[in-house]
C-alpha positions as a printed NumPy array, in Angstrom:
array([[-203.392,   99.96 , -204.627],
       [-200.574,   98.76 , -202.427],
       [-201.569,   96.019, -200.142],
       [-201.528,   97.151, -196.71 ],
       [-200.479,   93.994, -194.81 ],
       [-200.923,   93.282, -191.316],
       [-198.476,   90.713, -189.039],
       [-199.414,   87.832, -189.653],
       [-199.869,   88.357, -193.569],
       [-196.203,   89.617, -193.697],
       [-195.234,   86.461, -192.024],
       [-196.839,   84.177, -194.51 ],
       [-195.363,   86.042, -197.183],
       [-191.951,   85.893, -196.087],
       [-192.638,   82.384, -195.557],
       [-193.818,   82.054, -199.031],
       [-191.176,   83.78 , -200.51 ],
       [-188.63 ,   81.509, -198.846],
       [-190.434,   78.382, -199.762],
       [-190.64 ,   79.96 , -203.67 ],
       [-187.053,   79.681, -203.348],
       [-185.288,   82.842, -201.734],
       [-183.094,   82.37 , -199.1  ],
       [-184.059,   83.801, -195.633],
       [-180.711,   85.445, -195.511],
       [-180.849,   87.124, -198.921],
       [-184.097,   88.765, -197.379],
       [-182.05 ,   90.094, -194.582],
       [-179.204,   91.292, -197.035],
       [-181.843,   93.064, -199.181],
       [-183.471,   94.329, -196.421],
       [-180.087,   95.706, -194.867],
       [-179.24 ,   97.382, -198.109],
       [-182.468,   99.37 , -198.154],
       [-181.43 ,  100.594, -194.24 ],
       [-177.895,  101.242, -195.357],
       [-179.321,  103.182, -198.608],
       [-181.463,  105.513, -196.452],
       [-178.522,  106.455, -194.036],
       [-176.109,  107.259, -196.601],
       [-178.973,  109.155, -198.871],
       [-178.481,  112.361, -196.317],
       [-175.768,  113.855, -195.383],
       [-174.258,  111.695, -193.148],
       [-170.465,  112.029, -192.79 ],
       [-170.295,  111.385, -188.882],
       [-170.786,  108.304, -186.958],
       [-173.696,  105.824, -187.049],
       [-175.511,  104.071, -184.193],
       [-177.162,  101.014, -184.495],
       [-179.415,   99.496, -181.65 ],
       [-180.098,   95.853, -182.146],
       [-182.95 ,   93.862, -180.196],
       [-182.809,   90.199, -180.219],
       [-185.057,   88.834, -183.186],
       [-184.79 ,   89.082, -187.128],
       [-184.929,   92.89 , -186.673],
       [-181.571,   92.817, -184.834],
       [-180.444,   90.694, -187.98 ],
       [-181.472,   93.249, -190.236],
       [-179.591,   96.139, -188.047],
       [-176.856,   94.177, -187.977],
       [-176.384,   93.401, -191.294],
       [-176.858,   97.073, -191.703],
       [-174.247,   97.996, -190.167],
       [-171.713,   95.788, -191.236],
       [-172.702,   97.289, -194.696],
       [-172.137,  101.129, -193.821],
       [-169.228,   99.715, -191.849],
       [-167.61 ,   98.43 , -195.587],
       [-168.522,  101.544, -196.849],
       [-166.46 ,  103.536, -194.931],
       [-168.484,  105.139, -192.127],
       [-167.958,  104.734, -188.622],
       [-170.068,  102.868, -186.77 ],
       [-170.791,  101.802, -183.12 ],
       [-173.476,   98.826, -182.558],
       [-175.541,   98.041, -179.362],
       [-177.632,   94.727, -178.68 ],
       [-180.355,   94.672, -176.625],
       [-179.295,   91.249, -175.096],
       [-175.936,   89.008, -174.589],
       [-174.698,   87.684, -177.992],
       [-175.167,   84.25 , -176.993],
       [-179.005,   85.049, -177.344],
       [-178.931,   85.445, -181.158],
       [-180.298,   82.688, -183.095],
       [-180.652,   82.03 , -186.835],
       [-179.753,   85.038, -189.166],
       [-179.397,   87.363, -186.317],
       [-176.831,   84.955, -185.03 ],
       [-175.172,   84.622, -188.207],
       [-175.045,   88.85 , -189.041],
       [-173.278,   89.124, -185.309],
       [-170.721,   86.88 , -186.754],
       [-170.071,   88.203, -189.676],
       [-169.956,   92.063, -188.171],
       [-167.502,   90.545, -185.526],
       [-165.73 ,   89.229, -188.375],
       [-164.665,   92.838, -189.998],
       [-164.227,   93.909, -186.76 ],
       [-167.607,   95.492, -185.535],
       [-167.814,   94.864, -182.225],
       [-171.302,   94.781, -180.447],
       [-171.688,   96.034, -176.811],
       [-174.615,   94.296, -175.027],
       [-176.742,   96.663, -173.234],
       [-176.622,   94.116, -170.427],
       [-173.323,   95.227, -169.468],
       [-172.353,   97.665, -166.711],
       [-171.892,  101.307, -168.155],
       [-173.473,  100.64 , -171.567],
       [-176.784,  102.753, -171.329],
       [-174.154,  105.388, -170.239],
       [-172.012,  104.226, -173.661],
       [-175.436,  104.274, -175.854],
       [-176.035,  107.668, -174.758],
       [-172.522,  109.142, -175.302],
       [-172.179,  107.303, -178.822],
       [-176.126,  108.508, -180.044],
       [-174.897,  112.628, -179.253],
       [-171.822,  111.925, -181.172],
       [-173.499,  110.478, -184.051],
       [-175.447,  111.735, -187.423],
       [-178.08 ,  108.81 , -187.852],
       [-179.354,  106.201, -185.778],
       [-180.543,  102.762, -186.651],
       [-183.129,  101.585, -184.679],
       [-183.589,   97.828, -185.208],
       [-185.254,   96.952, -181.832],
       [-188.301,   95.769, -182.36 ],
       [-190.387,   94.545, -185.588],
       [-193.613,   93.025, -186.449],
       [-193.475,   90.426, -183.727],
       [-193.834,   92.563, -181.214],
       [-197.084,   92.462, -179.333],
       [-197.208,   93.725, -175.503],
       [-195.448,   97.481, -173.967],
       [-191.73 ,   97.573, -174.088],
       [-190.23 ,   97.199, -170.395],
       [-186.622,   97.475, -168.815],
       [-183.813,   97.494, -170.88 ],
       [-186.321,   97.826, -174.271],
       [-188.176,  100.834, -172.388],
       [-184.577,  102.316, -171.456],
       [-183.266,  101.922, -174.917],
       [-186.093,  103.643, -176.893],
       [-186.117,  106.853, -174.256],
       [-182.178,  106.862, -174.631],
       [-182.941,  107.198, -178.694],
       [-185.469,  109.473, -178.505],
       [-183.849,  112.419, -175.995],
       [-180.706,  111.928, -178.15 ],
       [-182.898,  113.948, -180.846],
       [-180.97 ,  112.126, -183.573],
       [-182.138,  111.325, -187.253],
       [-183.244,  107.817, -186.597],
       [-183.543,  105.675, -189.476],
       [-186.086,  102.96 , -188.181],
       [-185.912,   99.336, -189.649],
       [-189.606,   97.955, -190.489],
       [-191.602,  100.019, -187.972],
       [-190.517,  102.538, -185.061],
       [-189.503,  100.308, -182.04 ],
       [-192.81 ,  100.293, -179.636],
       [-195.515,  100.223, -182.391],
       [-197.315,   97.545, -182.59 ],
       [-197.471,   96.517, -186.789],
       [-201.57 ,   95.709, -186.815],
       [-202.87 ,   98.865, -184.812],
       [-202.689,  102.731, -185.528],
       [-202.136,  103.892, -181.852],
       [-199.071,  105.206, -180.644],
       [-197.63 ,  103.803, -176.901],
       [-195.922,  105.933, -174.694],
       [-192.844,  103.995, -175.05 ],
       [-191.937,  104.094, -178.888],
       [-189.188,  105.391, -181.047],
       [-189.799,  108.627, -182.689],
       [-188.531,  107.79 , -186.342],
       [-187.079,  110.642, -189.058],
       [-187.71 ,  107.604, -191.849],
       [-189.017,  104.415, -191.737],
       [-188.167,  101.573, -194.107],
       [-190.607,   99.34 , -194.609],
       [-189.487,   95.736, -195.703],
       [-191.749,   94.947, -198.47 ],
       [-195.394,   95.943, -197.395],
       [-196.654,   99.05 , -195.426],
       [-198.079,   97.586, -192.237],
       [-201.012,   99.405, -190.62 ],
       [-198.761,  101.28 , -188.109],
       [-197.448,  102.727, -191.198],
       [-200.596,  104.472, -192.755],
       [-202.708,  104.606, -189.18 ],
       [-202.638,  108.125, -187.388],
       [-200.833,  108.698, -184.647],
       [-198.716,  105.923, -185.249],
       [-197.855,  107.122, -188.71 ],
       [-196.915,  110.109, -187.14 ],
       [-193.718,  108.472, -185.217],
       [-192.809,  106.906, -188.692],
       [-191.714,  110.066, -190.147],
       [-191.239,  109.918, -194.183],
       [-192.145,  105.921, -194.994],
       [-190.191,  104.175, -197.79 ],
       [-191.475,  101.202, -199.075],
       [-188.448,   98.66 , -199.958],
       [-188.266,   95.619, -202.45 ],
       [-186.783,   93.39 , -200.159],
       [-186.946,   90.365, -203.065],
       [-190.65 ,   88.964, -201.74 ],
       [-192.476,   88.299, -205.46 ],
       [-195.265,   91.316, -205.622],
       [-197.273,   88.555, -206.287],
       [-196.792,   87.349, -203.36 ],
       [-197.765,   89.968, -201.03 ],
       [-200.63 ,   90.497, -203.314],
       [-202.018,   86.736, -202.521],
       [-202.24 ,   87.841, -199.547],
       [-205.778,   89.388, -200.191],
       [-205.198,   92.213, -197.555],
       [-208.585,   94.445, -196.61 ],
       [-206.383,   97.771, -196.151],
       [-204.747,   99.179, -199.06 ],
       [-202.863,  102.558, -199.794],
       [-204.167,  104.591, -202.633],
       [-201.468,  105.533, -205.544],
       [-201.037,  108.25 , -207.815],
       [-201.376,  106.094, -210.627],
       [-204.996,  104.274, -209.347],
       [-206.215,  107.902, -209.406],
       [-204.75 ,  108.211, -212.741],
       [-206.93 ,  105.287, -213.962],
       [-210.181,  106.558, -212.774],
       [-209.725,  109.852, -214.626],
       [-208.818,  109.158, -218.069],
       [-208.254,  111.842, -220.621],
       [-211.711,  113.347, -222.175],
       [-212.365,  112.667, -225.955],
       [-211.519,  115.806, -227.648],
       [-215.475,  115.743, -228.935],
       [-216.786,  116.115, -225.047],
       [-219.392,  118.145, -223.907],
       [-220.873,  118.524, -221.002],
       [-223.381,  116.   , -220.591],
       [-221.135,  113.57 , -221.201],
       [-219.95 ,  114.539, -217.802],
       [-222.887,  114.063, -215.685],
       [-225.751,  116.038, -214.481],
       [-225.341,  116.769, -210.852],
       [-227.999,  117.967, -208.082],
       [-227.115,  119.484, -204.909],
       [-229.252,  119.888, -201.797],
       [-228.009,  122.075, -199.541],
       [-228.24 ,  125.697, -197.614],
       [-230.305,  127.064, -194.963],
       [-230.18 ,  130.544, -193.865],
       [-226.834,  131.237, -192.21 ],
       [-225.031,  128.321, -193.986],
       [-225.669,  129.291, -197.847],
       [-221.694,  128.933, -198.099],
       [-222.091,  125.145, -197.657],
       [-224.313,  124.952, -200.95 ],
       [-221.886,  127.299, -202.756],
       [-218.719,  125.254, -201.443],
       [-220.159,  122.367, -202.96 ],
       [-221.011,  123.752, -206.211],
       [-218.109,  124.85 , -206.598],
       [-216.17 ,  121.891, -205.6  ],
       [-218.219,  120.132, -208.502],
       [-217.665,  122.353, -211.056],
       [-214.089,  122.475, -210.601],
       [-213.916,  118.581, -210.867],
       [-215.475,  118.669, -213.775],
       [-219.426,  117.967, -213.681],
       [-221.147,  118.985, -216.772],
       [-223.782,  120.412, -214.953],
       [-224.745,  121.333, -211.449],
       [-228.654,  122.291, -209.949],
       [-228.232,  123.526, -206.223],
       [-231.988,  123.182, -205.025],
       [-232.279,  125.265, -201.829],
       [-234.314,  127.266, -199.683],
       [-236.04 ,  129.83 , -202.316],
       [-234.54 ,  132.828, -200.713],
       [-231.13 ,  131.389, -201.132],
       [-231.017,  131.203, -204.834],
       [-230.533,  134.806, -205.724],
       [-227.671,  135.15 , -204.166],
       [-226.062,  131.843, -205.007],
       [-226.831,  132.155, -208.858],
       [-224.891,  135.906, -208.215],
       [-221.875,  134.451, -206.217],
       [-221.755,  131.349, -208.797],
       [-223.176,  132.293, -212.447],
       [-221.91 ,  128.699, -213.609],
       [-224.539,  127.068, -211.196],
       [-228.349,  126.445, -211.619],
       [-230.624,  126.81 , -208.834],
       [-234.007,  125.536, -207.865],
       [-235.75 ,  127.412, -205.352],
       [-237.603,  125.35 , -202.936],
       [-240.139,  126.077, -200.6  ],
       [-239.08 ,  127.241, -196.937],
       [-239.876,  127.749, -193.754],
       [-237.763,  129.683, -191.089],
       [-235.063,  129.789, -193.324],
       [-234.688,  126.013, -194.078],
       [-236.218,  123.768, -197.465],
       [-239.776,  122.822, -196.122],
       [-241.847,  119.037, -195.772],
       [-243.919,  121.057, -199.252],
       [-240.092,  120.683, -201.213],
       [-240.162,  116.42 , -200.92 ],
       [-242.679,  116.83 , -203.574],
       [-240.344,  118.511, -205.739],
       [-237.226,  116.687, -205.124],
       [-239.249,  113.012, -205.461],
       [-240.141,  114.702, -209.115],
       [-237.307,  116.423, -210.025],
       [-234.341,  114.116, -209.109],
       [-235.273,  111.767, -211.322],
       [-233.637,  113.851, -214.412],
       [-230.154,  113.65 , -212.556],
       [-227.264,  111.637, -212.455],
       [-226.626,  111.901, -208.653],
       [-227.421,  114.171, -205.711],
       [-225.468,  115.508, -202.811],
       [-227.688,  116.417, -200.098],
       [-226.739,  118.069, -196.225],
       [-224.442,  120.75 , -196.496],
       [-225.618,  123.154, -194.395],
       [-229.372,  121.584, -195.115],
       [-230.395,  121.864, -191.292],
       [-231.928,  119.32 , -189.216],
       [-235.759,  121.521, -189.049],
       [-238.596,  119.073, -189.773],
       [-238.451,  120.022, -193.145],
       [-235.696,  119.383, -194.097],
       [-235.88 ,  115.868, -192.492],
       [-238.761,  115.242, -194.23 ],
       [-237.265,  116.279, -197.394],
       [-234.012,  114.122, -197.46 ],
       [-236.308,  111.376, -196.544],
       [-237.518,  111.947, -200.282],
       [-233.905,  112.366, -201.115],
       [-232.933,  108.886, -200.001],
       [-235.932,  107.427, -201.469],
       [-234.985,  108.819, -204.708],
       [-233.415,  105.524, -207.   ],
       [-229.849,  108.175, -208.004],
       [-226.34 ,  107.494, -206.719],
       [-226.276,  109.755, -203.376],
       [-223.163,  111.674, -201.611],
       [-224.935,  111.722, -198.092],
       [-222.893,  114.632, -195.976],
       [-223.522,  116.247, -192.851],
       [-227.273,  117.24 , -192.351],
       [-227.936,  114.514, -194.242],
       [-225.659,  112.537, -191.748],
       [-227.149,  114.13 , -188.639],
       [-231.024,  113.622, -189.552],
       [-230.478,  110.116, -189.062],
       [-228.436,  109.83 , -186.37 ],
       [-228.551,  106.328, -184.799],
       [-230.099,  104.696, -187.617],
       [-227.479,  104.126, -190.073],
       [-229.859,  101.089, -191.634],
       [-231.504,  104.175, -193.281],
       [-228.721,  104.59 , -196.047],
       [-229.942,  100.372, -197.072],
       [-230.935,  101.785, -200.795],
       [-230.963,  100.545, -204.083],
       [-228.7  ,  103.055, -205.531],
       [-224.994,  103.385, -204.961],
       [-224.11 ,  105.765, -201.704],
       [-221.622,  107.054, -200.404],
       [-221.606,  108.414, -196.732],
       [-219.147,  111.247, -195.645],
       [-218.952,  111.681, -191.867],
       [-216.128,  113.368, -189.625],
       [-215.609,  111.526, -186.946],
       [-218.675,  113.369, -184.648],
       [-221.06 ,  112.405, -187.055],
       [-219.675,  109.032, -187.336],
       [-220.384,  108.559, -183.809],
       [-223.722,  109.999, -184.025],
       [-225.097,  107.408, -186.731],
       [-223.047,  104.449, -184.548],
       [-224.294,  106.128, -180.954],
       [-221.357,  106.406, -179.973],
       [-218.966,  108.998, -178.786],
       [-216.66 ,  111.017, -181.627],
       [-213.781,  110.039, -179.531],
       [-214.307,  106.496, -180.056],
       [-214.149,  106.698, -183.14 ],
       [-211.214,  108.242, -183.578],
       [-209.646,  105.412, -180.989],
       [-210.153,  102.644, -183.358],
       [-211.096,  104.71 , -186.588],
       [-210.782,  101.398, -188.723],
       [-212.82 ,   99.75 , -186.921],
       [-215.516,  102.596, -187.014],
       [-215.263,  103.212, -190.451],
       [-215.783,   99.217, -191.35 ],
       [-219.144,   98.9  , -188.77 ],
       [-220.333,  101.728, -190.412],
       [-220.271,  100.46 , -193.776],
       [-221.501,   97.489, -193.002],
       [-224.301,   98.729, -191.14 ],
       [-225.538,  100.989, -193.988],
       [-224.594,   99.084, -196.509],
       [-223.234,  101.741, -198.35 ],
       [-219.491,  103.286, -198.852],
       [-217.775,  105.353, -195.971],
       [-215.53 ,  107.926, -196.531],
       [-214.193,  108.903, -192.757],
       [-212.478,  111.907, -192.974],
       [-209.422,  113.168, -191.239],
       [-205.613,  113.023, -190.963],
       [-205.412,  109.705, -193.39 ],
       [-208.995,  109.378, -194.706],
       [-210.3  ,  106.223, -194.932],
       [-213.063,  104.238, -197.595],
       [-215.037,  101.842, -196.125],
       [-216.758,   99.252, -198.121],
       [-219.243,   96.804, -196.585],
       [-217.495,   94.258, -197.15 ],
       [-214.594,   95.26 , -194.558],
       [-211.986,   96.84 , -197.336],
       [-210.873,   99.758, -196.597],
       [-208.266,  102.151, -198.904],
       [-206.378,  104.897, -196.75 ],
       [-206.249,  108.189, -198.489],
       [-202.029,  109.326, -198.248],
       [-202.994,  112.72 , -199.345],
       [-203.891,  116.038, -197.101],
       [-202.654,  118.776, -194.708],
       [-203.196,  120.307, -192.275],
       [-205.03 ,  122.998, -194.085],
       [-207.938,  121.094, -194.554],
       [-208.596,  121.662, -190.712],
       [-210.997,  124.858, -191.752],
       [-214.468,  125.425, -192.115],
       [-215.78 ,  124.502, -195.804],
       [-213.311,  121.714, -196.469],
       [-215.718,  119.173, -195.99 ],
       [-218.379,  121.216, -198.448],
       [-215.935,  121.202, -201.193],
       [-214.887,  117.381, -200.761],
       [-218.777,  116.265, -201.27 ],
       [-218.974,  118.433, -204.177],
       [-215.739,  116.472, -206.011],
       [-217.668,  113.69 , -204.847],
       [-220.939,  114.284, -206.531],
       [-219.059,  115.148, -209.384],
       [-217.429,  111.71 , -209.779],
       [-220.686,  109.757, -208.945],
       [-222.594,  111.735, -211.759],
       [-219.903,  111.317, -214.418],
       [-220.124,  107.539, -213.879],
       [-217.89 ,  106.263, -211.192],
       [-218.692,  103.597, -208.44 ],
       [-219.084,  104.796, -205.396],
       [-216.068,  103.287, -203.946],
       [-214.03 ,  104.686, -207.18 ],
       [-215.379,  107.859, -206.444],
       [-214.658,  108.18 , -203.065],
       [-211.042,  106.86 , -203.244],
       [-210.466,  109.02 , -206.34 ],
       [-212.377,  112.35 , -204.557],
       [-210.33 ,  111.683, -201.252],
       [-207.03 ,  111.692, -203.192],
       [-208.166,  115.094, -205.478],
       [-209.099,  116.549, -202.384],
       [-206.124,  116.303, -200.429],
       [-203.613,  116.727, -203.148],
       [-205.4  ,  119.915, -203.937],
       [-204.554,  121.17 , -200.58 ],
       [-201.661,  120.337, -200.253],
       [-200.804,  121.833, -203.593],
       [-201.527,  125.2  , -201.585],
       [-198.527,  124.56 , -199.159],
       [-196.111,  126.296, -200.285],
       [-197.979,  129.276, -200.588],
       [-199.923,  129.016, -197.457],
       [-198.073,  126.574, -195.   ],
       [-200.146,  124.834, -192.614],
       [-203.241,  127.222, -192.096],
       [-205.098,  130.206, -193.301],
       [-206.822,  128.047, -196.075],
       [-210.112,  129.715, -197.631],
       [-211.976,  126.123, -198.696],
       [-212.772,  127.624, -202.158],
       [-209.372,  127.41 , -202.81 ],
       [-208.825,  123.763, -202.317],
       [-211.852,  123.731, -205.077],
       [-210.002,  126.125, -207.24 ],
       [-206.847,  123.936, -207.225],
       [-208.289,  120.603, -207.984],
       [-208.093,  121.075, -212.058],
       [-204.29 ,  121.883, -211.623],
       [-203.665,  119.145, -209.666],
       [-205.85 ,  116.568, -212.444],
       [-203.289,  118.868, -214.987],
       [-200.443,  116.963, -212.936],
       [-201.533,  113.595, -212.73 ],
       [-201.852,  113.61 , -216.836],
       [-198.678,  115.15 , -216.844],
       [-197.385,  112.503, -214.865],
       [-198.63 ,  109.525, -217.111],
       [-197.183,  111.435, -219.93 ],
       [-193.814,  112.058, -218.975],
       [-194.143,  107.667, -217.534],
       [-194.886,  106.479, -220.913],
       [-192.685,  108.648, -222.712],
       [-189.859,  107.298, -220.229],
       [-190.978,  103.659, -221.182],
       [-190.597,  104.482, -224.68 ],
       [-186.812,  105.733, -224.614],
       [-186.604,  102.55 , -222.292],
       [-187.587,  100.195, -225.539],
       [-186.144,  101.921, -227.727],
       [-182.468,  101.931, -225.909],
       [-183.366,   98.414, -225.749],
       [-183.101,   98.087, -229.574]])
């Protein structure tokens, strides 16, 4: 997991870094070599433009510049205020870009917004080293003026740290903030990095070594974390070659009402394809027929019904029966009749690991203290029935997602997996991992069906609950967006995403191969 670190944490690690022994200017200098390397990566045979506020982001456009300047490319530099303003390594990169002739013109001068705009339409990439992780109220006058010049100049903009106008700690986006084509991020992601809609003026996000010690920012004990490839590649080792499949977990689903047998077959099938050695679907008895036919690989266990939905008569079954499986998923497409309520009480009761999504969400709406059991659990919501179990609105949710995803958790005392653009698993504790896989093809009906099932399937081969949900999330999204270049952005059937998840396990092994081979030629060269 890569430490996700807020403000004040990067602060302290900088800090720490320069008390360790590394200069505050080699910092800047590393930093400025990771904006330079980002320009010149494109094609960028033009001019550059580099906007400078007045703090150690200025310093690290600066520096920037006077290192594409050495390199041969053109470029013009602005600063937000007078030179005599600079202090410390700012003051010390105006210098030195002075002293190979890189002249700075002040935005404080007469004509120069006119200048700023006339040099960003002649030029390839901008620099936009405004505003960093210090900054913490709206951007006003010359700032404001500055970032709107940037933006209608529809440039490539190259931002250094964050996007001028975020704010580091939050996942909103102002009004008045740089629209970024790449971001380079100086040593950590911050939360405006991973957080929708902020991510979304970030563009493509590369995390640079600047020289702090990983160590370091690790210390740091951050509660938000990015998930990796290779953390998913740890939770899913290779299978012994003598497997079979109840080595793999035995997996029950409730789910299915008349209308909405799809959801129990989505999530089937999303189990199945992520590997459970054996899935049960117990639904409404005139259900199973035609699951068993659209699914062969599934069993079914016909409960009894009433209009369409499991009846209170099939908790006696489930408080029987569960007790010969690994873990259950219960909801999808379940209803809300007082039937089935009755019967996921039974459900929860029941002392398995639980995947607790929609229906199951919904019948206990305002009383997330319902999920308190002794067995691991792991709660699915989209943001609606998030703000159902919190009583509150879906839209405040999604205005401080974090925050909802972390009450949640804490009030049921169980794992939250909040889904959306940048998923997020909440553990009651307050950590949270955000999910960097997904597309927009998710946004169909089903997705959510299939992403339980992959759950369930994890949970009954043996994960935790949080290592199941980060892992799931990850599978989930990469499967989707392993559809992209056949589909684009929409038109998604949900089975699909199911149907791609063993490729895209295929690729992570792949992956891990092809790394260790590579650190094997690396020894051996070595030699």
């Amino acid at each position: 997991m890569i430490p996700v670190l807020g403000s004040r944490a990067m602060r302290a690690a900088d800090a720490a870094a320069i008390r360790g022994g590394i200069p505050s200017d080699e910092l800047m200098e590393n930093a400025a070599s990771a904006l330079a390397r980002a320009v010149r990566r494109g094609p960028c045979e033009g001019r550059v433009t580099v906007v400078c506020g007045p703090g150690q982001n200025g310093g690290d456009g600066l520096a920037a510049a006077r290192l594409l300047a050495l390199a041969g490319h053109p470029v013009l530099v602005f600063t937000l205020a007078a030179p005599g303003t600079y202090r410390g390594d700012a003051a010390r990169n105006l210098e030195r870009a002075a002293a190979i002739g890189l002249a700075a013109t002040p935005l404080t001068a007469r004509g120069a917004f006119r200048e700023l705009a006339r040099a960003l339409a002649e030029s390839d990439r901008v620099i936009d080293a405004l505003f960093g992780t210090g900054l913490s109220r709206p951007l006003a006058d010359a700032a404001r003026r500055a970032v709107a010049a940037i933006n209608a100049s529809d440039r490539h903009v190259v931002a250094a740290d964050l996007p001028s106008g975020l704010y580091a700690d939050r996942g909103d986006a102002p009004a008045a903030a740089v629209r970024a084509r790449e971001t380079v991020a100086f040593g950590a992601p911050k939360p405006c990095h991973v957080l929708p809609p902020a991510t979304d003026l970030c563009g493509s996000v590369e995390v640079a070594d600047i020289g702090i010690p990983r160590a370091v920012l690790e210390a740091k004990r951050s509660r938000l974390s990015w998930t990796e490839d290779s953390d998913v590649r740890a939770l899913l080792p290779p299978r012994p070659i003598d497997s079979n499949k109840g080595n793999f977990g035995r997996l029950a689903i409730v789910a299915g009402s008349r209308g909405k047998a799809g959801a129990a077959l989505l999530a089937a099938r999303g189990a199945l394809r992520a590997g459970a050695g054996l899935v049960t679907v117990f639904c409404a008895e005139s259900l199973a027929d035609a699951l068993w036919t659209a699914l062969p690989e599934v069993m079914t266990r016909p409960l009894p019904e009433e209009d369409g939905a499991i009846s209170a008569a099939a908790s006696t079954v489930l408080e029987r029966e569960l007790r010969g499986f690994d873990a259950v998923v219960a909801g999808p497409g379940l209803s809300t009749s007082a039937g089935a309520v009755a019967a996921l009480e039974a459900v929860v009761r029941a002392r398995i690991p639980l995947v607790a999504d929609a229906d199951a969400l919904n019948a206990f709406a305002g009383r997330p203290s319902r999920f308190r059991r002794r067995a691991p659990t792991i709660l699915t919501p989209h943001p609606g029935e998030a703000g159902r179990l919190l009583g509150r609105s879906a839209a405040d949710v999604q205005a401080d997602r974090l925050r909802a995803a972390r009450g949640l958790a804490q009030r049921a005392r169980s794992v939250v997996l909040l889904k959306g653009a940048r998923t997020l698993v909440a553990e009651p504790d307050g950590t949270v991992a955000v999910n960097p896989t997904g597309t927009p093809l998710l946004a169909t009906a089903g997705s959510g069906d299939v992403l339980s099932g992959i759950l369930g399937a994890l949970l009954a081969g043996g994960l935790a609950p949080r290592d199941a949900a980060v892992a799931g999330a990850w599978l989930h999204g990469a499967a989707a967006q392993s559809l992209t270049p056949r589909l684009g952005d929409a038109g998604l059937l949900s089975h699909e995403v199911a149907d791609a998840v063993p490729g895209v396990r295929r690729a992570l092994r792949a992956e891990a191969e092809a790394e260790t081979e590579a650190e094997a030629e690396s020894e051996g060269d070595g030699e």
